[in-house]
Amino acid sequence: MARSSLRRRTACPHGVRRPITAVTAASLAAGALTLLAPIAVAAPCDPWPPAGAGAGSGSLSGSLGGSAPEPATPWANGERGYIPVLQGRTTTVELLTGPTSPNDTVDRFGITGTDLGILWDNGDSARPQVMMALGDTMGDCTAPDDEWRSNILFRSDDRTLTDGMRVTDAPMERPGMAKSILPRTGQPGETTVIPTAGVEVGGTQYLRYMSVERWGDPGEWTTNYSALARSTDNGENWRPVRGTARRGTAPMPLPADLGAESTTHVAGQMSAFVKHDGFVYEYLTPSGRSGSARLARVPEAQIEEMAAYRFWDGSDWVVDHRDAVPVLGAPNGTSVSELSVSWSEHLGRFIALYNNRANNIVMSQAATPWGPWSGEDILLSYQHVPTLYGAFVHPWSPAVETRGEDLYFTMSTWDAYNVFLMRTDLTQIPTRTLPDARARMQTSDDSWTRNTPDPADTGETVLVDRLPIPEA
């Protein structure tokens, strides 16, 4: 997802030369591995530092209202970098993609760098799998066009997440090279095509994706449209769904296979899906990392029918998307970036993971998909990993499927430009009491609405060490 509008190459890309890696076997065995470095301003085949302040979409710093932070890892000074080892609330399980990853994505899939890692269950009782959609992906940076693919898909059968997540396979264009499942159109005015959300309905896999016109200042980009794509063969092949395009602000004509636009809906360019009581709920955010989330829903069987979508106006479901009100972000005085929503059996509530205005990965809770959503609990602090972005819940987490305590999610970092599997112990999250709407008098319990302190400040998460990243 972190791609500059200008193609830049270097003979020794930072994603290959100094890759991020899983921690040492001793650290893994001790459960100490935690995070590795961060977001996506530079892709693996780009020189470091990125050319210009607006080198890519991955940096959140541009939307924070302050100057860009110093990079958490080392490409600027030629050092190999390090893995921050954390103890406490959140730890890193492993590096999922890139050089030295246990998934061997370089040799198996031609992937030295990629990001996002959007997860959902394929819904197949005969062969259950977790699907993982990734954004802009690079391979051999000495090859023509850096072996750049706008998006790829992994499938995983692995239910034992304590020791990482093994990738089973991927749709392939040839041996050793995963294919782009939603290729760029090649039309002028389209830089790339990025998946933003996935869901299974009735045995069919669906992706919401956005067509990016250009990357702007850090954390900002413009889109031509967002649309649905469908796969009926477990993600092997995808086709855009006609009539599902929501126009963005850029003028590129829609591809012919999408037909006429559904609507001009610039606040609905990026999405998160969750299924509940026969509906698919879709959380909608605008392009970039400084917006808030609005909510739509549609009966599962009508997911391809844009006229069947209804929008939450604060008290009811209405036809006009312009009447939708923010449910996450604006009500809490923050922004919502790369949102992921899931039900948690552990909490007995819905949970939302996203990057907030301070560039922390945070979690909010709600009893219903429309809220009210709680204040924020920081799962991973900007202070520990300044270049993190994108937190997508693993649907087979014990805290999602059962009453288990562990919540697993993917996270990307821009200087590493790869994806990590993270774990948070939800028993270390403060208890929140949902206010009783029938109460006649307010109580002094503000546990539902307040934002809890940063665990980096309280010591609930501690930076223990910085492990040098081994050579590939």
Coordinates of C-alpha atoms in Angstrom, one line a residue:
M1 CA 0.0 0.0 0.0
A2 CA 3.0 2.2 0.4
R3 CA 3.8 3.1 -3.1
S4 CA 5.1 6.4 -4.4
S5 CA 3.4 7.9 -7.5
L6 CA 6.9 7.8 -9.0
R7 CA 8.6 4.5 -9.8
R8 CA 11.9 4.4 -8.0
R9 CA 14.5 1.6 -8.1
T10 CA 17.7 0.7 -6.3
A11 CA 20.0 -2.2 -6.8
C12 CA 19.8 -3.1 -3.2
P13 CA 16.3 -2.5 -1.8
H14 CA 16.0 -1.9 1.9
G15 CA 13.4 -4.6 2.1
V16 CA 15.8 -7.1 0.7
R17 CA 19.1 -5.9 2.0
R18 CA 18.1 -5.4 5.6
P19 CA 14.9 -7.4 6.0
I20 CA 12.9 -7.6 9.1
T21 CA 12.9 -11.0 10.6
A22 CA 11.4 -13.2 13.3
V23 CA 13.3 -13.1 16.5
T24 CA 15.8 -15.6 17.6
A25 CA 14.6 -19.1 18.6
A26 CA 15.4 -18.4 22.2
S27 CA 13.3 -15.2 22.2
L28 CA 10.4 -17.0 20.4
A29 CA 10.5 -19.8 22.9
A30 CA 10.4 -17.4 25.7
G31 CA 7.5 -15.5 24.2
A32 CA 9.5 -12.3 24.3
L33 CA 9.4 -11.3 20.6
T34 CA 7.3 -8.4 20.1
L35 CA 7.4 -5.9 17.4
L36 CA 9.4 -5.2 14.6
A37 CA 9.6 -1.9 12.8
P38 CA 6.8 -0.2 11.0
I39 CA 4.4 1.5 8.3
A40 CA 4.6 2.0 4.6
V41 CA 6.1 5.1 3.2
A42 CA 8.8 3.4 1.3
A43 CA 8.3 0.1 -0.5
P44 CA 11.2 -2.4 -0.5
C45 CA 12.5 -1.3 -3.9
D46 CA 12.7 2.3 -3.0
P47 CA 15.8 4.1 -1.7
W48 CA 15.9 5.3 1.8
P49 CA 14.9 7.9 3.0
P50 CA 11.9 8.3 0.7
A51 CA 12.1 11.0 -2.0
G52 CA 10.0 13.9 -0.8
A53 CA 7.6 14.3 2.2
G54 CA 4.8 12.7 0.3
A55 CA 6.6 9.6 -0.8
G56 CA 3.8 7.2 -0.1
S57 CA 0.5 6.5 1.6
G58 CA 1.9 4.5 4.5
S59 CA 3.1 7.3 6.7
L60 CA 0.7 8.4 9.3
S61 CA 2.8 11.3 10.4
G62 CA 1.4 13.7 7.9
S63 CA -2.1 13.4 9.3
L64 CA -1.1 13.9 12.9
G65 CA -0.6 17.6 12.7
G66 CA 3.1 17.5 13.7
S67 CA 6.5 16.9 12.1
A68 CA 7.5 13.5 10.9
P69 CA 9.1 11.3 13.6
E70 CA 12.6 9.8 13.3
P71 CA 12.4 6.3 11.9
A72 CA 12.2 3.6 14.5
T73 CA 14.7 1.5 12.5
P74 CA 17.8 2.3 10.7
W75 CA 17.7 2.5 7.0
A76 CA 18.8 6.1 7.2
N77 CA 22.1 5.4 8.7
G78 CA 22.9 2.1 7.0
E79 CA 22.5 -0.1 10.1
R80 CA 20.7 -3.4 9.9
G81 CA 17.9 -2.3 12.3
Y82 CA 16.4 -4.1 15.3
I83 CA 13.4 -5.8 16.6
P84 CA 11.9 -4.1 19.7
V85 CA 11.2 -6.8 22.2
L86 CA 8.2 -6.0 24.3
Q87 CA 6.8 -7.6 27.4
G88 CA 3.3 -7.1 28.7
R89 CA 0.0 -6.4 27.0
T90 CA 1.1 -6.9 23.4
T91 CA 3.9 -9.0 21.9
T92 CA 5.0 -9.9 18.4
V93 CA 4.6 -13.5 17.5
E94 CA 6.5 -13.6 14.2
L95 CA 7.2 -12.0 10.9
L96 CA 4.7 -13.3 8.4
T97 CA 6.1 -12.1 5.1
G98 CA 9.4 -11.1 3.6
P99 CA 13.0 -12.4 3.8
T100 CA 13.7 -14.7 6.8
S101 CA 10.0 -15.2 7.5
P102 CA 9.2 -18.8 8.4
N103 CA 6.7 -18.7 5.6
D104 CA 9.6 -18.4 3.1
T105 CA 7.6 -15.9 1.0
V106 CA 10.6 -15.0 -1.2
D107 CA 11.1 -18.4 -2.7
R108 CA 7.6 -19.7 -2.5
F109 CA 5.7 -16.6 -3.7
G110 CA 8.2 -14.0 -5.0
I111 CA 7.6 -11.6 -2.1
T112 CA 10.2 -9.6 -0.5
G113 CA 7.9 -6.9 0.7
T114 CA 4.1 -6.4 1.2
D115 CA 1.6 -4.9 3.6
L116 CA -1.8 -5.0 5.2
G117 CA -2.8 -8.6 5.8
I118 CA -6.6 -8.3 5.8
L119 CA -8.1 -11.5 7.4
W120 CA -11.4 -13.3 7.1
D121 CA -12.8 -16.8 7.4
N122 CA -13.6 -18.5 4.1
G123 CA -16.8 -20.1 5.6
D124 CA -16.0 -23.5 4.2
S125 CA -17.0 -26.2 6.7
A126 CA -15.3 -28.9 4.6
R127 CA -12.0 -27.0 4.4
P128 CA -12.0 -24.0 6.7
Q129 CA -9.3 -21.5 5.9
V130 CA -8.3 -18.0 6.8
M131 CA -7.9 -15.7 3.8
M132 CA -5.3 -12.9 3.9
A133 CA -5.4 -10.1 1.4
L134 CA -2.3 -8.0 1.0
G135 CA -1.6 -4.7 -0.8
D136 CA 1.3 -3.5 -3.1
T137 CA 3.8 -6.4 -3.3
M138 CA 7.3 -6.4 -4.5
G139 CA 9.7 -9.3 -5.4
D140 CA 13.1 -9.1 -7.1
C141 CA 14.0 -5.4 -7.2
T142 CA 16.5 -6.1 -10.0
A143 CA 13.8 -7.5 -12.2
P144 CA 11.7 -5.3 -14.6
D145 CA 9.1 -3.3 -12.6
D146 CA 10.4 -4.8 -9.4
E147 CA 8.0 -7.7 -9.9
W148 CA 5.4 -5.3 -8.5
R149 CA 1.9 -6.6 -8.0
S150 CA -0.9 -4.4 -6.6
N151 CA -2.3 -7.1 -4.4
I152 CA -2.1 -10.8 -3.6
L153 CA -4.0 -13.4 -1.5
F154 CA -2.7 -16.0 1.0
R155 CA -4.7 -18.9 2.4
S156 CA -3.9 -20.5 5.8
D157 CA -5.1 -23.7 7.5
D158 CA -3.2 -23.0 10.6
R159 CA -5.2 -22.8 13.9
T160 CA -2.2 -22.9 16.2
L161 CA -1.3 -19.3 16.4
T162 CA 0.9 -19.3 19.5
D163 CA 3.9 -20.2 17.3
G164 CA 2.9 -18.1 14.3
M165 CA 0.7 -18.5 11.2
R166 CA 1.8 -20.8 8.4
V167 CA 0.7 -19.8 4.9
T168 CA -0.7 -22.8 3.1
D169 CA -0.8 -21.5 -0.5
A170 CA -1.7 -18.6 -2.7
P171 CA -3.2 -18.0 -6.2
M172 CA -0.1 -18.2 -8.5
E173 CA 0.8 -16.8 -11.9
R174 CA 3.7 -19.3 -12.2
P175 CA 5.8 -21.4 -9.9
G176 CA 7.4 -19.2 -7.2
M177 CA 5.3 -16.1 -8.1
A178 CA 2.0 -15.3 -6.5
K179 CA -0.4 -13.5 -8.8
S180 CA -2.2 -10.2 -8.5
I181 CA -5.8 -11.1 -7.8
L182 CA -7.1 -7.7 -8.9
P183 CA -4.7 -6.3 -11.5
R184 CA -4.4 -2.7 -12.3
T185 CA -6.4 -1.6 -15.3
G186 CA -3.6 0.2 -17.0
Q187 CA -5.8 3.3 -17.5
P188 CA -4.2 6.7 -17.1
G189 CA -5.0 8.0 -13.6
E190 CA -4.7 4.7 -11.8
T191 CA -1.6 4.0 -9.7
T192 CA -2.6 0.9 -7.9
V193 CA -5.6 -1.2 -6.7
I194 CA -5.7 -2.0 -2.9
P195 CA -8.0 -4.4 -1.0
T196 CA -9.5 -2.9 2.1
A197 CA -11.9 -5.5 3.4
G198 CA -13.0 -9.1 2.9
V199 CA -16.0 -11.3 3.8
E200 CA -17.6 -14.6 2.9
V201 CA -21.3 -14.8 2.1
G202 CA -23.0 -18.0 1.1
G203 CA -19.8 -19.7 0.0
T204 CA -18.7 -16.7 -2.1
Q205 CA -15.7 -14.6 -1.1
Y206 CA -16.0 -10.8 -1.4
L207 CA -13.4 -8.0 -1.4
R208 CA -13.9 -4.3 -1.2
Y209 CA -11.0 -2.6 -3.0
M210 CA -10.0 0.9 -3.9
S211 CA -8.5 2.3 -7.1
V212 CA -5.9 4.8 -6.1
E213 CA -5.3 7.7 -8.4
R214 CA -2.1 8.9 -6.6
W215 CA -0.4 9.0 -3.2
G216 CA -0.1 12.4 -1.7
D217 CA 1.4 13.7 1.5
P218 CA 2.0 11.1 4.1
G219 CA -1.3 9.6 5.2
E220 CA -3.2 11.1 2.3
W221 CA -4.2 9.8 -1.1
T222 CA -7.0 10.2 -3.6
T223 CA -9.1 7.4 -5.1
N224 CA -11.0 6.9 -8.4
Y225 CA -13.6 4.6 -6.8
S226 CA -14.1 1.7 -4.5
A227 CA -15.9 -1.5 -5.6
L228 CA -16.7 -5.1 -4.8
A229 CA -15.1 -8.1 -6.4
R230 CA -16.2 -11.7 -6.0
S231 CA -14.6 -15.2 -6.1
T232 CA -16.5 -18.5 -6.3
D233 CA -13.4 -20.7 -6.2
N234 CA -12.0 -19.9 -2.7
G235 CA -10.1 -16.8 -3.8
E236 CA -8.3 -18.3 -6.8
N237 CA -10.0 -16.0 -9.3
W238 CA -11.8 -12.7 -8.8
R239 CA -14.2 -10.6 -10.9
P240 CA -15.4 -7.1 -10.2
V241 CA -19.1 -6.9 -9.4
R242 CA -21.0 -4.6 -11.8
G243 CA -22.9 -1.7 -10.3
T244 CA -21.0 -1.7 -7.0
A245 CA -18.6 1.2 -7.6
R246 CA -18.7 4.2 -5.3
R247 CA -17.0 7.1 -7.0
G248 CA -14.1 8.9 -5.3
T249 CA -12.8 12.4 -6.1
A250 CA -10.6 11.5 -9.0
P251 CA -12.0 11.7 -12.6
M252 CA -10.7 8.4 -14.2
P253 CA -13.6 6.7 -16.0
L254 CA -14.8 3.5 -14.5
P255 CA -13.6 0.2 -16.0
A256 CA -16.2 -1.2 -18.4
D257 CA -16.6 -4.4 -16.4
L258 CA -17.9 -2.3 -13.4
G259 CA -20.8 -0.8 -15.4
A260 CA -22.4 2.4 -14.2
E261 CA -21.4 3.8 -10.8
S262 CA -23.6 3.1 -7.8
T263 CA -23.1 6.5 -6.3
T264 CA -20.7 9.3 -5.7
H265 CA -19.7 8.5 -2.1
V266 CA -16.3 9.9 -1.3
A267 CA -16.8 9.0 2.4
G268 CA -17.0 5.3 1.5
Q269 CA -13.7 4.5 -0.2
M270 CA -12.3 2.1 2.4
S271 CA -14.2 -0.5 4.4
A272 CA -14.4 -3.1 7.1
F273 CA -17.0 -5.9 7.2
V274 CA -18.6 -7.9 10.0
K275 CA -21.6 -10.3 9.7
H276 CA -24.3 -10.2 12.3
D277 CA -27.9 -11.5 12.5
G278 CA -28.2 -12.1 8.7
F279 CA -26.7 -8.7 7.7
V280 CA -23.3 -7.7 6.5
Y281 CA -22.3 -4.5 8.2
E282 CA -19.9 -2.3 6.3
Y283 CA -17.9 0.4 8.0
L284 CA -16.9 3.1 5.6
T285 CA -14.0 5.6 5.8
P286 CA -12.7 8.1 3.2
S287 CA -9.4 8.0 1.4
G288 CA -6.4 8.6 3.7
R289 CA -5.9 8.3 7.4
S290 CA -7.7 11.3 8.9
G291 CA -11.4 10.4 8.5
S292 CA -14.1 8.8 10.6
A293 CA -16.2 5.7 10.1
R294 CA -19.8 5.6 9.0
L295 CA -21.9 2.4 8.9
A296 CA -24.0 0.7 6.3
R297 CA -25.7 -2.7 6.4
V298 CA -27.3 -5.0 3.8
P299 CA -29.0 -8.5 4.0
E300 CA -26.3 -11.1 3.3
A301 CA -28.1 -12.4 0.3
Q302 CA -28.2 -8.9 -1.3
I303 CA -24.6 -7.9 -0.7
E304 CA -24.1 -7.2 -4.5
E305 CA -27.3 -5.0 -4.7
M306 CA -26.2 -1.5 -3.8
A307 CA -29.8 -0.3 -3.6
A308 CA -30.4 -2.7 -0.7
Y309 CA -27.8 -1.0 1.5
R310 CA -29.1 1.2 4.4
F311 CA -27.1 3.7 6.4
W312 CA -27.1 4.5 10.2
D313 CA -28.2 8.1 10.8
G314 CA -27.8 7.9 14.6
S315 CA -31.3 6.4 15.3
D316 CA -32.4 4.5 12.3
W317 CA -31.4 2.9 9.0
V318 CA -32.0 5.2 6.0
V319 CA -31.6 5.0 2.2
D320 CA -29.4 8.1 1.6
H321 CA -25.7 7.7 2.5
R322 CA -25.5 11.4 3.0
D323 CA -27.5 11.1 6.1
A324 CA -25.1 8.6 7.7
V325 CA -23.3 9.9 10.9
P326 CA -19.9 8.9 12.2
V327 CA -20.0 5.9 14.6
L328 CA -16.2 5.8 15.1
G329 CA -13.7 8.6 15.0
A330 CA -15.5 11.9 15.1
P331 CA -17.6 11.1 18.2
N332 CA -14.4 10.4 20.1
G333 CA -12.3 13.3 18.6
T334 CA -10.0 11.1 16.7
S335 CA -9.5 9.5 13.3
V336 CA -10.0 5.9 12.1
S337 CA -7.4 4.3 9.8
E338 CA -7.3 0.8 8.4
L339 CA -10.3 -0.4 10.5
S340 CA -11.0 -4.0 11.4
V341 CA -14.2 -5.1 13.2
S342 CA -15.1 -8.4 14.8
W343 CA -17.2 -10.1 17.5
S344 CA -15.3 -11.2 20.6
E345 CA -16.6 -14.1 22.5
H346 CA -14.2 -13.2 25.3
L347 CA -15.7 -9.8 25.8
G348 CA -19.2 -10.6 24.6
R349 CA -19.0 -7.5 22.5
F350 CA -17.9 -6.2 19.1
I351 CA -14.4 -4.9 18.9
A352 CA -12.9 -2.4 16.4
L353 CA -9.1 -2.2 15.8
Y354 CA -7.7 0.9 14.1
N355 CA -4.9 3.5 14.1
N356 CA -6.0 6.6 15.8
R357 CA -4.9 10.2 15.4
A358 CA -1.9 9.7 17.7
N359 CA -0.8 6.7 15.5
N360 CA -1.4 4.1 18.2
I361 CA -3.2 0.8 17.4
V362 CA -6.2 1.0 19.6
M363 CA -9.3 -1.1 20.3
S364 CA -12.9 0.1 21.0
Q365 CA -15.8 -2.0 22.1
A366 CA -19.6 -2.0 21.5
A367 CA -22.7 -4.1 22.3
T368 CA -24.1 -3.5 18.8
P369 CA -22.4 -2.8 15.5
W370 CA -23.7 0.8 15.5
G371 CA -22.5 1.5 19.1
P372 CA -22.2 3.5 21.1
W373 CA -18.5 2.6 20.9
S374 CA -16.3 2.8 23.9
G375 CA -13.2 4.9 24.5
E376 CA -9.9 3.6 23.2
D377 CA -7.6 1.0 24.7
I378 CA -4.1 1.2 23.2
L379 CA -2.9 -2.3 22.1
L380 CA 0.4 -1.0 20.7
S381 CA 1.9 2.4 21.3
Y382 CA 3.4 4.8 18.8
Q383 CA 6.1 5.3 21.4
H384 CA 7.3 1.8 21.0
V385 CA 6.8 1.4 17.2
P386 CA 6.5 4.8 15.6
T387 CA 5.9 3.5 12.1
L388 CA 3.2 0.9 12.6
Y389 CA -0.1 0.8 10.7
G390 CA -2.9 -1.5 9.9
A391 CA -4.3 -3.9 12.5
F392 CA -6.6 -6.7 11.2
V393 CA -8.2 -9.2 13.6
H394 CA -7.4 -12.9 13.0
P395 CA -10.9 -14.6 13.0
W396 CA -9.5 -17.7 14.7
S397 CA -8.2 -15.9 17.7
P398 CA -9.2 -17.6 21.0
A399 CA -10.6 -14.2 22.1
V400 CA -12.8 -14.1 19.0
E401 CA -14.0 -17.7 18.7
T402 CA -14.1 -18.7 22.4
R403 CA -13.7 -17.3 25.8
G404 CA -9.9 -17.4 25.4
E405 CA -7.8 -14.5 26.3
D406 CA -5.5 -14.0 23.3
L407 CA -6.4 -11.7 20.5
Y408 CA -4.2 -12.1 17.4
F409 CA -4.0 -9.5 14.6
T410 CA -1.7 -8.6 11.7
M411 CA 0.3 -5.3 11.6
S412 CA 2.5 -3.7 9.0
T413 CA 5.5 -1.4 9.4
W414 CA 6.7 1.0 6.8
D415 CA 10.4 0.8 7.2
A416 CA 10.3 -3.0 7.1
Y417 CA 7.4 -3.0 4.6
N418 CA 6.2 -6.4 5.7
V419 CA 3.5 -8.0 7.9
F420 CA 3.7 -9.3 11.4
L421 CA 1.5 -11.4 13.6
M422 CA 0.8 -9.7 16.9
R423 CA -0.8 -11.0 20.1
T424 CA -2.7 -9.0 22.8
D425 CA -3.8 -10.5 26.2
L426 CA -7.3 -9.1 26.6
T427 CA -7.2 -9.9 30.3
Q428 CA -4.9 -7.0 30.6
I429 CA -7.4 -4.6 29.1
P430 CA -9.3 -2.6 31.8
T431 CA -13.0 -3.6 32.3
R432 CA -15.5 -1.3 30.7
T433 CA -19.1 -1.0 32.0
L434 CA -21.7 -0.2 29.4
P435 CA -23.9 2.7 30.7
D436 CA -27.5 1.8 31.5
A437 CA -29.6 3.9 29.1
R438 CA -32.7 3.4 31.4
A439 CA -30.9 4.8 34.5
R440 CA -32.6 8.0 35.7
M441 CA -29.4 9.5 37.1
Q442 CA -25.9 9.6 35.7
T443 CA -23.2 7.7 37.7
S444 CA -19.6 8.5 38.3
D445 CA -18.5 5.4 36.4
D446 CA -16.9 6.7 33.2
S447 CA -15.2 3.5 32.3
W448 CA -17.1 3.2 29.0
T449 CA -16.2 6.5 27.5
R450 CA -12.7 7.3 28.7
N451 CA -9.5 6.5 26.8
T452 CA -7.3 4.5 29.0
P453 CA -3.6 5.5 29.5
D454 CA -0.9 4.5 27.1
P455 CA 0.7 1.2 28.3
A456 CA 4.1 2.6 27.3
D457 CA 3.6 5.3 30.0
T458 CA 2.1 3.1 32.7
G459 CA 4.6 0.2 32.2
E460 CA 1.9 -2.3 31.2
T461 CA 4.0 -2.8 28.1
V462 CA 7.8 -2.5 28.4
L463 CA 10.4 -2.2 25.7
V464 CA 12.9 -4.9 26.9
D465 CA 15.4 -5.0 24.1
R466 CA 16.2 -4.2 20.5
L467 CA 17.4 -7.3 18.7
P468 CA 19.6 -6.8 15.6
I469 CA 17.9 -8.0 12.5
P470 CA 19.9 -10.9 10.9
E471 CA 21.0 -10.9 7.3
A472 CA 18.7 -12.6 4.9

